Short mmCIF file of C-alpha atoms and ligand atoms in Angstrom, two decimals:
data_model
loop_
_atom_site.label_atom_id
_atom_site.label_comp_id
_atom_site.label_asym_id
_atom_site.label_seq_id
_atom_site.Cartn_x
_atom_site.Cartn_y
_atom_site.Cartn_z
CA THR K 317 0.00 0.00 0.00
CA ASN K 318 0.91 3.61 -0.47
CA SER K 319 0.68 4.91 3.07
CA PRO K 320 2.23 8.34 3.53
CA PRO K 321 5.28 8.65 5.78
CA LYS K 322 4.43 9.20 9.42
CA CYS K 323 5.97 11.88 11.55
CA ARG K 324 7.44 10.93 14.87
CA SER K 325 8.05 13.41 17.59
CA SER K 326 11.17 12.46 19.44
CA SER K 327 11.55 15.78 21.16
CA ILE K 328 11.04 15.78 24.89
CA HIS K 329 9.94 19.35 25.31
CA GLU K 330 8.19 21.68 22.93
CA ILE K 331 9.62 25.14 22.51
CA LYS K 332 6.93 27.73 23.18
CA THR K 333 6.52 30.24 20.39
CA ASN K 334 4.49 33.42 20.39
CA LYS K 335 1.03 32.85 19.03
CA SER K 336 1.14 34.62 15.72
CA THR K 337 -1.77 35.45 13.48
CA ASN K 338 0.60 35.08 10.59
CA PRO K 339 0.73 31.37 9.73
CA LEU K 340 3.65 31.97 7.40
CA LYS K 341 5.86 33.25 10.11
CA THR K 342 4.95 30.29 12.26
CA ALA K 343 5.97 27.73 9.63
CA MET K 344 9.44 29.22 9.63
CA SER K 345 9.93 29.83 13.32
CA ASN K 346 8.37 26.55 14.35
CA PRO K 347 7.75 23.91 11.68
CA HIS K 348 6.40 21.64 14.42
CA THR K 349 3.21 23.65 14.20
CA ILE K 350 2.57 22.81 10.53
CA ASP K 351 -0.63 20.79 10.44
CA SER K 352 -0.11 17.11 9.95
CA GLU K 353 -1.88 16.81 6.59
CA LEU K 354 0.30 19.50 5.05
CA LEU K 355 3.35 18.00 6.67
CA GLN K 356 2.69 14.58 5.12
CA LYS K 357 2.29 16.20 1.71
CA LEU K 358 5.52 18.14 2.09
CA VAL K 359 7.43 15.05 3.14
CA HIS K 360 6.00 13.03 0.28
CA ASP K 361 6.88 15.69 -2.28
CA ALA K 362 10.33 16.16 -0.81
CA LEU K 363 11.03 12.45 -1.19
CA VAL K 364 9.74 12.35 -4.77
CA TRP K 365 11.83 15.42 -5.64
CA SER K 366 14.94 13.88 -4.04
CA SER K 367 14.59 10.67 -6.04
CA LEU K 368 14.02 12.48 -9.30
CA HIS K 369 16.85 14.98 -8.90
CA GLY K 370 19.56 12.75 -7.51
CA LEU K 371 19.45 14.01 -3.93
CA VAL K 372 20.43 10.49 -2.98
CA VAL K 373 23.25 8.64 -1.27
CA GLY K 374 24.43 5.05 -1.30
CA ASP K 375 22.39 2.95 1.12
CA ARG K 376 24.72 1.31 3.62
CA SER K 377 22.26 -1.50 4.12
CA VAL K 378 22.68 -2.54 0.49
CA GLU K 379 26.00 -4.29 0.18
CA ARG K 380 26.61 -3.62 -3.51
CA SER K 381 25.81 0.10 -3.22
CA GLY K 382 29.49 0.87 -2.62
CA SER K 383 30.74 -0.96 -5.69
CA VAL K 384 28.01 -0.79 -8.32
CA PRO K 385 26.94 2.73 -9.36
CA GLY K 386 23.19 3.27 -9.29
CA VAL K 387 22.50 0.28 -7.07
CA GLY K 388 21.01 0.73 -3.62
CA MET K 389 20.27 4.42 -3.45
CA VAL K 390 18.31 6.16 -0.72
CA HIS K 391 17.30 9.82 -0.38
CA ALA K 392 19.86 11.91 1.51
CA PRO K 393 18.96 12.76 5.11
CA ILE K 394 17.48 16.26 4.93
CA ALA K 395 15.73 18.98 6.83
CA LEU K 396 12.25 19.35 5.39
CA LEU K 397 12.40 23.16 5.32
CA PRO K 398 15.30 25.60 5.30
CA ASN K 399 16.60 27.00 8.51
CA SER K 400 16.29 30.72 9.15
CA PHE K 401 19.59 32.57 9.21
CA PRO K 402 20.31 36.29 9.58
CA GLU K 403 21.32 37.99 6.34
CA VAL K 404 24.03 40.05 8.05
CA GLN K 405 25.98 37.00 9.19
CA TRP K 406 25.35 35.30 5.88
CA ASN K 407 26.97 38.21 4.06
CA GLN K 408 29.79 38.20 6.56
CA ALA K 409 30.48 34.51 5.94
CA CYS K 410 30.47 35.06 2.17
CA GLU K 411 32.85 38.01 2.44
CA LEU K 412 35.27 35.98 4.52
CA ALA K 413 35.66 33.34 1.81
CA PRO K 414 38.13 35.10 -0.51
CA VAL K 415 40.12 36.40 2.45
CA PHE K 416 40.57 32.92 3.89
CA ASN K 417 41.57 31.68 0.43
CA GLU K 418 44.28 34.31 0.22
CA LEU K 419 45.42 33.47 3.75
CA VAL K 420 45.72 29.75 2.94
CA ASP K 421 47.80 30.55 -0.11
CA ARG K 422 50.16 32.85 1.78
CA VAL K 423 50.59 30.45 4.70
CA SER K 424 51.22 27.55 2.31
CA LEU K 425 54.23 29.38 0.90
CA ASP K 426 55.88 29.65 4.31
CA GLY K 427 57.29 26.16 4.68
CA ASN K 428 59.14 26.97 7.88
CA PHE K 429 56.03 28.35 9.54
CA LEU K 430 54.20 25.10 8.84
CA GLN K 431 57.08 22.93 10.03
CA ASP K 432 57.63 25.01 13.18
CA THR K 433 53.96 25.24 14.07
CA LEU K 434 53.53 21.49 13.78
CA SER K 435 56.92 20.47 15.20
CA ARG K 436 55.60 19.41 18.62
CA THR K 437 52.58 17.73 17.09
CA LYS K 438 54.93 15.78 14.84
CA LYS K 439 56.49 14.01 17.80
CA VAL K 440 53.25 12.53 19.05
CA ASP K 441 51.00 12.26 16.02
CA ALA K 442 52.23 9.65 13.56
CA PHE K 443 49.81 10.68 10.82
CA THR K 444 50.64 14.39 10.88
CA SER K 445 54.28 13.36 11.06
CA ARG K 446 54.02 11.46 7.76
CA LEU K 447 52.41 14.46 6.09
CA LEU K 448 55.20 16.67 7.44
CA ASP K 449 57.81 14.26 6.09
CA ILE K 450 56.40 14.66 2.59
CA HIS K 451 56.30 18.40 3.12
CA SER K 452 59.94 18.62 4.26
CA ARG K 453 61.01 16.47 1.34
CA MET K 454 59.39 19.03 -0.97
CA LEU K 455 61.20 21.84 0.86
CA GLN K 456 64.49 19.96 0.48
CA ILE K 457 64.15 19.48 -3.25
CA GLY K 458 62.91 23.04 -3.64
CA LYS K 459 59.60 21.94 -5.15
CA LYS K 460 57.50 24.88 -6.36
CA GLU K 461 53.79 24.80 -7.12
CA ASP K 462 53.32 27.51 -9.71
CA ILE K 463 49.68 26.72 -10.33
CA ARG K 464 47.82 26.47 -7.05
CA LEU K 465 44.27 25.27 -6.64
CA GLY K 466 42.23 25.28 -3.46
CA LEU K 467 38.65 24.08 -3.02
CA HIS K 468 37.89 24.95 0.57
CA ARG K 469 35.06 24.98 3.03
CA SER K 470 35.05 27.25 6.04
CA ASP K 471 32.57 26.15 8.72
CA TYR K 472 30.82 28.47 11.15
CA MET K 473 28.34 28.45 13.96
CA LEU K 474 26.32 31.38 15.17
CA ASP K 475 27.01 31.78 18.88
CA GLU K 476 23.69 32.41 20.57
CA LYS K 477 24.86 34.56 23.47
CA THR K 478 27.02 36.96 21.50
CA ASN K 479 25.27 36.59 18.13
CA LEU K 480 28.73 36.28 16.60
CA LEU K 481 29.53 34.20 13.56
CA LEU K 482 32.43 32.07 14.77
CA GLN K 483 34.59 29.80 12.69
CA ILE K 484 34.66 26.12 13.61
CA GLU K 485 37.41 25.15 11.19
CA LEU K 486 38.70 25.61 7.68
CA ASN K 487 38.80 22.51 5.49
CA THR K 488 41.35 22.41 2.70
CA ILE K 489 41.00 18.76 1.72
CA SER K 490 38.09 16.67 0.51
CA CYS K 491 35.36 19.22 1.14
CA SER K 492 32.42 16.92 0.79
CA PHE K 493 28.74 17.41 -0.01
CA SER K 494 29.31 20.25 -2.43
CA GLY K 495 27.24 18.24 -4.89
CA LEU K 496 24.34 17.40 -2.62
CA SER K 497 24.16 20.68 -0.75
CA CYS K 498 23.11 22.63 -3.82
CA LEU K 499 20.37 20.09 -4.46
CA VAL K 500 18.96 20.64 -0.97
CA SER K 501 18.74 24.37 -1.64
CA GLU K 502 16.87 23.62 -4.87
CA LEU K 503 14.56 21.21 -3.10
CA HIS K 504 13.72 23.82 -0.49
CA ARG K 505 13.16 26.52 -3.10
CA SER K 506 10.89 24.16 -4.97
CA LEU K 507 8.84 23.23 -1.87
CA LEU K 508 8.56 26.87 -0.85
CA SER K 509 7.23 27.94 -4.22
CA GLN K 510 4.96 24.92 -4.65
CA TYR K 511 3.48 25.48 -1.18
CA LYS K 512 3.69 29.26 -1.29
CA LYS K 513 0.12 29.73 -0.08
CA PRO K 514 -0.03 27.43 2.94
CA LEU K 515 3.55 28.11 4.04
CA GLY K 516 3.65 31.78 3.10
CA LEU K 517 7.38 31.73 2.57
CA ASP K 518 9.38 33.34 -0.19
CA SER K 519 11.54 30.85 -2.11
CA GLN K 520 13.87 33.68 -3.16
CA LYS K 521 15.07 33.93 0.42
CA VAL K 522 16.92 30.65 -0.01
CA PRO K 523 20.23 31.75 -1.53
CA ILE K 524 21.12 30.12 -4.83
CA ASN K 525 23.68 27.44 -4.17
CA THR K 526 26.19 26.87 -6.91
CA SER K 527 28.65 24.68 -5.06
CA ALA K 528 28.77 21.72 -7.45
CA SER K 529 28.91 23.66 -10.69
CA LYS K 530 31.41 26.20 -9.33
CA PHE K 531 33.80 23.55 -8.07
CA ALA K 532 33.58 21.79 -11.43
CA GLU K 533 34.13 25.09 -13.22
CA VAL K 534 37.27 25.94 -11.27
CA LEU K 535 38.61 22.39 -11.62
CA ALA K 536 38.14 22.76 -15.37
CA LYS K 537 39.89 26.13 -15.27
CA ALA K 538 42.83 24.55 -13.50
CA TRP K 539 42.89 21.82 -16.12
CA THR K 540 43.02 24.51 -18.83
CA GLU K 541 45.86 26.22 -17.02
CA TYR K 542 47.88 23.01 -17.13
CA SER K 543 47.48 23.27 -20.90
CA ASN K 544 47.67 19.70 -22.07
CA PRO K 545 44.47 18.88 -23.96
CA SER K 546 44.91 15.13 -23.61
CA ALA K 547 45.43 15.20 -19.82
CA VAL K 548 42.73 14.23 -17.32
CA VAL K 549 41.47 15.24 -13.90
CA MET K 550 42.08 12.46 -11.39
CA VAL K 551 39.76 12.16 -8.42
CA VAL K 552 41.40 10.31 -5.52
CA VAL K 553 38.68 8.28 -3.84
CA GLN K 554 38.36 5.90 -0.94
CA PRO K 555 37.72 2.29 -1.94
CA GLY K 556 33.93 1.85 -2.14
CA GLU K 557 33.24 5.60 -2.05
CA ARG K 558 29.49 6.05 -1.44
CA ASN K 559 29.16 9.78 -1.95
CA ILE K 560 28.97 10.44 -5.63
CA PRO K 561 31.69 12.89 -6.61
CA GLU K 562 30.86 15.96 -8.66
CA LEU K 563 30.84 15.34 -12.38
CA ILE K 564 33.58 17.25 -14.05
CA ASN K 565 32.74 15.94 -17.49
CA THR K 566 30.38 18.82 -18.19
CA HIS K 567 33.36 20.99 -19.11
CA ASN K 568 34.68 18.57 -21.71
CA VAL K 569 37.31 17.40 -19.32
CA THR K 570 37.77 13.68 -18.81
CA SER K 571 38.01 12.58 -15.20
CA ILE K 572 39.22 9.30 -13.80
CA ARG K 573 38.74 7.93 -10.28
CA LYS K 574 41.55 6.14 -8.51
CA THR K 575 42.25 4.94 -5.00
CA LEU K 576 45.63 5.65 -3.42
CA ALA K 577 46.54 1.96 -3.80
CA GLU K 578 45.70 2.05 -7.51
CA ILE K 579 47.79 5.19 -7.96
CA ASP K 580 50.74 3.42 -6.35
CA ALA K 581 50.30 0.42 -8.61
CA GLN K 582 49.59 2.27 -11.85
CA GLY K 583 51.36 5.61 -11.43
CA LYS K 584 54.73 6.90 -12.53
CA ILE K 585 56.50 10.20 -13.09
CA LEU K 586 58.08 10.91 -16.45
CA SER K 587 61.44 12.64 -16.65
CA ASP K 588 59.81 16.04 -17.13
CA GLY K 589 57.73 15.64 -13.96
CA THR K 590 54.51 14.59 -15.68
CA LEU K 591 52.32 12.25 -13.66
CA GLN K 592 50.90 9.28 -15.53
CA VAL K 593 48.40 6.93 -13.99
CA ASP K 594 47.17 3.92 -15.90
CA GLY K 595 48.58 5.45 -19.09
CA GLU K 596 46.74 8.76 -18.62
CA THR K 597 48.52 12.06 -18.11
CA VAL K 598 47.14 13.76 -15.02
CA ALA K 599 46.66 17.54 -15.09
CA VAL K 600 44.77 17.97 -11.82
CA ILE K 601 44.50 15.75 -8.74
CA TYR K 602 41.37 16.26 -6.68
CA PHE K 603 41.56 14.53 -3.30
CA ARG K 604 38.35 13.07 -1.94
CA ALA K 605 40.44 10.76 0.21
CA GLY K 606 43.80 10.95 1.93
CA TYR K 607 42.80 13.08 4.93
CA ALA K 608 42.52 10.29 7.51
CA PRO K 609 45.01 7.74 8.86
CA THR K 610 42.67 4.96 7.75
CA ASP K 611 43.15 6.13 4.16
CA TYR K 612 46.75 4.89 4.44
CA PRO K 613 46.52 1.24 5.55
CA SER K 614 49.95 0.39 4.09
CA GLU K 615 53.13 1.99 2.75
CA SER K 616 51.64 1.75 -0.70
CA GLU K 617 49.21 4.64 -0.05
CA TRP K 618 51.99 6.84 1.35
CA LYS K 619 54.11 6.10 -1.71
CA ALA K 620 51.19 7.21 -3.89
CA ARG K 621 50.83 10.45 -1.94
CA LEU K 622 54.53 11.21 -2.29
CA LEU K 623 54.53 10.35 -5.98
CA MET K 624 51.70 12.79 -6.65
CA GLU K 625 53.37 15.51 -4.62
CA GLU K 626 56.63 15.13 -6.55
CA SER K 627 54.85 15.40 -9.89
CA SER K 628 53.98 18.50 -11.82
CA ALA K 629 50.25 17.80 -11.66
CA ILE K 630 48.14 20.47 -9.95
CA LYS K 631 47.17 19.13 -6.53
CA CYS K 632 43.96 20.01 -4.79
CA PRO K 633 45.27 20.23 -2.18
CA SER K 634 49.05 20.32 -2.25
CA ILE K 635 50.71 19.02 0.91
CA SER K 636 51.20 22.65 2.00
CA TYR K 637 47.53 23.50 1.54
CA HIS K 638 46.63 20.31 3.38
CA LEU K 639 48.81 21.20 6.38
CA THR K 640 47.52 24.77 6.39
CA GLY K 641 44.08 23.32 7.12
CA THR K 642 45.16 21.58 10.33
CA LYS K 643 43.69 22.60 13.63
CA LYS K 644 47.11 23.39 15.07
CA VAL K 645 47.72 25.92 12.30
CA GLN K 646 44.25 27.39 12.91
CA GLN K 647 45.16 27.86 16.57
CA GLU K 648 48.55 29.39 15.72
CA LEU K 649 46.97 31.84 13.28
CA ALA K 650 44.63 33.04 16.02
CA LYS K 651 47.55 34.18 18.19
CA PRO K 652 48.26 37.92 18.32
CA ASN K 653 50.30 39.30 15.39
CA VAL K 654 50.42 36.06 13.41
CA LEU K 655 47.90 37.04 10.73
CA GLU K 656 49.99 40.15 10.18
CA ARG K 657 52.84 37.96 8.98
CA PHE K 658 50.75 36.82 6.04
CA LEU K 659 48.34 39.62 5.15
CA GLU K 660 48.84 43.34 4.70
CA ASN K 661 45.30 44.64 4.47
CA LYS K 662 44.16 45.73 7.93
CA ASP K 663 40.45 45.38 7.12
CA ASP K 664 40.99 41.81 5.96
CA ILE K 665 42.87 41.00 9.14
CA ALA K 666 40.10 42.50 11.27
CA LYS K 667 37.47 40.54 9.34
CA LEU K 668 39.27 37.26 9.94
CA ARG K 669 39.96 37.96 13.58
CA GLY K 670 36.31 38.84 14.10
CA CYS K 671 35.29 35.25 13.40
CA PHE K 672 37.96 33.53 15.49
CA ALA K 673 36.72 31.74 18.57
CA GLY K 674 39.00 31.26 21.55
CA LEU K 675 41.81 28.86 20.60
CA TRP K 676 44.61 27.65 22.84
CA SER K 677 47.56 25.35 22.82
CA LEU K 678 47.81 22.87 25.69
CA ASP K 679 51.07 24.43 26.81
CA ASP K 680 48.98 27.43 27.86
CA SER K 681 48.62 26.54 31.52
CA ASP K 682 45.93 29.15 32.25
CA ALA K 683 43.73 27.82 29.48
CA VAL K 684 44.23 24.25 30.67
CA LYS K 685 43.38 25.26 34.24
CA ASN K 686 40.19 26.97 33.10
CA ALA K 687 39.23 24.02 30.94
CA ILE K 688 39.62 21.65 33.89
CA GLN K 689 37.41 23.94 35.97
CA GLN K 690 34.78 24.42 33.26
CA PRO K 691 35.15 21.56 30.78
CA GLY K 692 31.71 22.26 29.28
CA ALA K 693 32.96 25.56 27.90
CA TYR K 694 35.65 23.92 25.79
CA VAL K 695 36.19 21.41 23.00
CA MET K 696 39.43 19.47 22.77
CA LYS K 697 40.53 18.65 19.24
CA PRO K 698 43.20 16.36 17.82
CA GLN K 699 44.70 16.89 14.35
CA ARG K 700 42.04 14.88 12.58
CA GLU K 701 39.43 15.40 9.88
CA GLY K 702 36.12 13.81 9.09
CA GLY K 703 34.24 14.23 12.35
CA GLY K 704 33.89 12.14 15.47
CA ASN K 705 37.35 12.89 16.90
CA ASN K 706 36.71 15.71 19.34
CA ILE K 707 36.46 15.54 23.12
CA TYR K 708 33.62 17.27 24.99
CA GLY K 709 32.30 17.87 28.47
CA ASP K 710 33.70 15.90 31.39
CA PHE K 711 35.99 13.98 29.05
CA VAL K 712 37.85 17.25 28.47
CA LYS K 713 38.62 17.44 32.18
CA GLU K 714 39.45 13.74 32.41
CA THR K 715 41.80 13.86 29.44
CA LEU K 716 43.54 17.04 30.58
CA LEU K 717 44.09 15.65 34.08
CA ARG K 718 45.45 12.39 32.68
CA LEU K 719 47.86 14.25 30.37
CA GLN K 720 49.02 16.42 33.27
CA LYS K 721 49.58 13.40 35.48
CA GLU K 722 51.49 11.51 32.83
CA GLY K 723 53.46 14.63 31.96
CA SER K 724 53.58 13.22 28.46
CA GLU K 725 54.18 15.00 25.20
CA GLU K 726 50.85 13.68 23.97
CA GLU K 727 49.26 17.02 24.88
CA ALA K 728 50.84 18.43 21.73
CA ALA K 729 48.43 16.32 19.69
CA TYR K 730 45.52 18.52 20.78
CA ILE K 731 44.28 22.07 20.77
CA LEU K 732 41.65 23.59 23.02
CA MET K 733 38.81 25.59 21.58
CA GLN K 734 36.05 27.68 23.08
CA ARG K 735 32.84 25.72 22.79
CA ILE K 736 30.30 27.54 20.67
CA PHE K 737 26.65 27.27 21.63
CA PRO K 738 24.35 27.92 18.68
CA THR K 739 20.63 28.55 19.09
CA VAL K 740 18.54 25.42 19.44
CA PHE K 741 15.53 25.54 17.11
CA PRO K 742 12.62 23.23 16.29
CA THR K 743 12.93 21.47 12.96
CA VAL K 744 11.58 18.56 10.93
CA LEU K 745 14.17 16.09 9.72
CA VAL K 746 13.60 13.34 7.17
CA ARG K 747 15.74 10.24 7.18
CA ASP K 748 15.14 6.92 5.50
CA GLY K 749 11.63 7.98 4.50
CA ILE K 750 10.62 8.82 8.06
CA CYS K 751 10.18 12.34 9.38
CA TYR K 752 11.15 13.37 12.88
CA LYS K 753 10.22 16.47 14.83
CA GLU K 754 13.43 17.43 16.56
CA HIS K 755 15.28 20.26 18.21
CA ALA K 756 18.50 21.00 16.44
CA VAL K 757 21.48 23.27 15.88
CA SER K 758 23.13 24.22 12.62
CA GLU K 759 26.57 24.70 11.16
CA LEU K 760 27.08 26.75 8.03
CA GLY K 761 29.88 25.83 5.64
CA ILE K 762 30.93 28.23 2.91
CA PHE K 763 32.61 26.66 -0.11
CA SER K 764 35.24 28.67 -1.88
CA ALA K 765 37.64 28.22 -4.76
CA TYR K 766 41.05 29.68 -5.35
CA LEU K 767 43.19 29.29 -8.43
CA ARG K 768 46.33 31.12 -9.37
CA ASN K 769 49.39 30.78 -11.51
CA LYS K 770 52.78 32.38 -11.05
CA GLU K 771 51.57 35.86 -11.96
CA THR K 772 47.85 36.14 -11.39
CA VAL K 773 44.95 35.03 -9.29
CA LEU K 774 42.54 33.43 -11.76
CA SER K 775 39.72 32.66 -9.32
CA ASN K 776 39.01 33.66 -5.78
CA GLU K 777 35.36 33.34 -4.90
CA GLN K 778 32.62 32.05 -2.69
CA CYS K 779 31.09 28.94 -4.30
CA GLY K 780 27.94 28.10 -2.46
CA TYR K 781 27.27 26.65 0.94
CA LEU K 782 26.51 23.64 3.04
CA MET K 783 24.09 23.86 5.92
CA ARG K 784 24.24 20.91 8.27
CA THR K 785 21.63 20.54 10.95
CA LYS K 786 22.10 18.09 13.79
CA VAL K 787 19.98 17.00 16.69
CA SER K 788 20.94 19.30 19.54
CA SER K 789 21.79 16.46 21.89
CA SER K 790 24.63 15.18 19.69
CA ASN K 791 28.05 16.77 19.87
CA GLU K 792 29.31 16.16 16.39
CA GLY K 793 27.86 17.14 13.06
CA GLY K 794 28.89 14.48 10.58
CA VAL K 795 26.12 13.79 8.09
CA ALA K 796 27.57 10.44 7.14
CA ALA K 797 28.44 9.52 10.71
CA GLY K 798 25.60 10.57 13.00
CA PHE K 799 22.16 12.08 13.15
CA ALA K 800 22.86 15.16 11.12
CA VAL K 801 21.09 16.15 7.94
CA LEU K 802 21.63 18.38 4.95
CA ASP K 803 19.81 21.66 5.15
CA SER K 804 19.74 25.06 3.49
CA LEU K 805 19.05 28.52 4.76
CA TYR K 806 16.29 31.07 4.67
CA LEU K 807 17.52 34.64 4.99
CA THR K 808 15.84 36.75 7.63
P1 ADP S 1455 36.41 17.80 11.66
O1 ADP S 1455 37.58 18.27 10.87
O2 ADP S 1455 36.57 16.41 12.16
O3 ADP S 1455 35.11 18.04 10.96
P2 ADP S 1455 35.57 19.95 13.45
O4 ADP S 1455 36.47 20.91 14.08
O5 ADP S 1455 34.73 20.45 12.34
O6 ADP S 1455 36.43 18.68 13.00
O7 ADP S 1455 34.64 19.32 14.56
C1 ADP S 1455 33.62 18.40 14.25
C2 ADP S 1455 32.28 18.90 14.75
O8 ADP S 1455 32.33 19.17 16.14
C3 ADP S 1455 31.80 20.19 14.11
O9 ADP S 1455 31.13 19.95 12.90
C4 ADP S 1455 30.89 20.76 15.18
O10 ADP S 1455 29.60 20.15 15.11
C5 ADP S 1455 31.55 20.30 16.47
N1 ADP S 1455 32.44 21.36 16.97
C6 ADP S 1455 33.72 21.56 16.63
N2 ADP S 1455 34.24 22.64 17.26
C7 ADP S 1455 33.26 23.12 18.03
C8 ADP S 1455 33.16 24.23 18.93
N3 ADP S 1455 34.21 25.04 19.17
N4 ADP S 1455 31.98 24.44 19.55
C9 ADP S 1455 30.92 23.62 19.34
N5 ADP S 1455 30.95 22.58 18.51
C10 ADP S 1455 32.09 22.31 17.85
MG1 MG S 1456 37.56 19.26 9.01
MG1 MG S 1457 34.34 19.87 10.43
#
């Protein structure tokens, strides 16, 4: 039978909202109040739209979904309606994008800064240490990257108490969901215009999201810059990658997908520095893997990473860009007078500093003391990517006390960060065909692209966004990992 999806309310308490005579306003401020018949229709249409437009992900419960394209797809976990977000902070986040791009580029050129900043981390973190080894090898041989390409995502939360837009982190490798996030914005625009009357919302208030097409466009531009018409773009993927990577083929550029192990087996560097993999000349390498220790199960993967770095192919990211995106570098850049080493423009520096949350090294004894006293006000972060690695709450205290007792160098593996508390809001989430009334918080990611050659900056722009909404009781926001969904925003 064709029974419509049912909505479950898993929230313990309802947030009281002002009784408004304007039903439109209510739908936005509290979607829990949408009447159930309308809600079922919205959910149904959202699921149909998702299936028709490819807002889908591989279904983990279907074994072959990881290996056979088009088999075992399920709609992506989504928020049914966009999440309201103040226009002022939205503009601020967009304006920050090109400035962060420029900063990454400048920092990446200062090899000693990267090595020095990460020198203590290197001793205790085997993964970061391997990355640094590749980096110092490049410094030794005087390797220059004349064409530099960055596809970044800077993540923010809106701190409720101060109403400040604060940066969570800057990702310089494998910025995922750029393909799906623009589909969610389209879905929301489509629902808002289709249900304009009952919802009373304006679909134009959902900003156009160009993340997938912009990333593809800049990748193609980089390919052009390499100027070898027979070369390809190589996407480095994890074995059994479930997220479908952006299609680059729209720009008449051929792309191939390879795992690190395949690159080791099939790759070589010609005498002029050209990278060939499986007989194809590689112009651009786009990493969708290689950011986590588990991506390097054997020496073979590390050999592949080194081989690529030594080649003349354009890397997205280069090892320098990758290291610039570490949390330790983020913390170092937040120290007084460090930004000034890399940027001249005072307004730009002020803009960046305005979005920095409190960040501390663990050799800052005052910060550690405070964090032990008030662990809930801090997050402890190791040098890892991909979510699920941070330490919160009483575990912050426990871990800090243990490190103090042991007097070990392990403390250098972590940074401390001010915990940001975004506003909790009521929302309707849809996962696996079921909708849930929840209370949630959001994190806004701004995609950006940067491309330059020796002389000129060819691209430096904001490229769309990713809104992730997670149930407020969970600490981490990984869409793939936990109960977080893809969302978009509604400017207010
Ligand atoms: P990763 O590189 O693994 O994504 P993040 O720094 O983004 O690491 O942390 C993962 C998640 O933890 C974030 O998406 C966010 O939900 C949460 N988080 C990180 N830093 C903070 C913070 N300072 N305050 C509140 N939540 C945070
Ligand atoms: Mg990250
Ligand atoms: Mg993150």
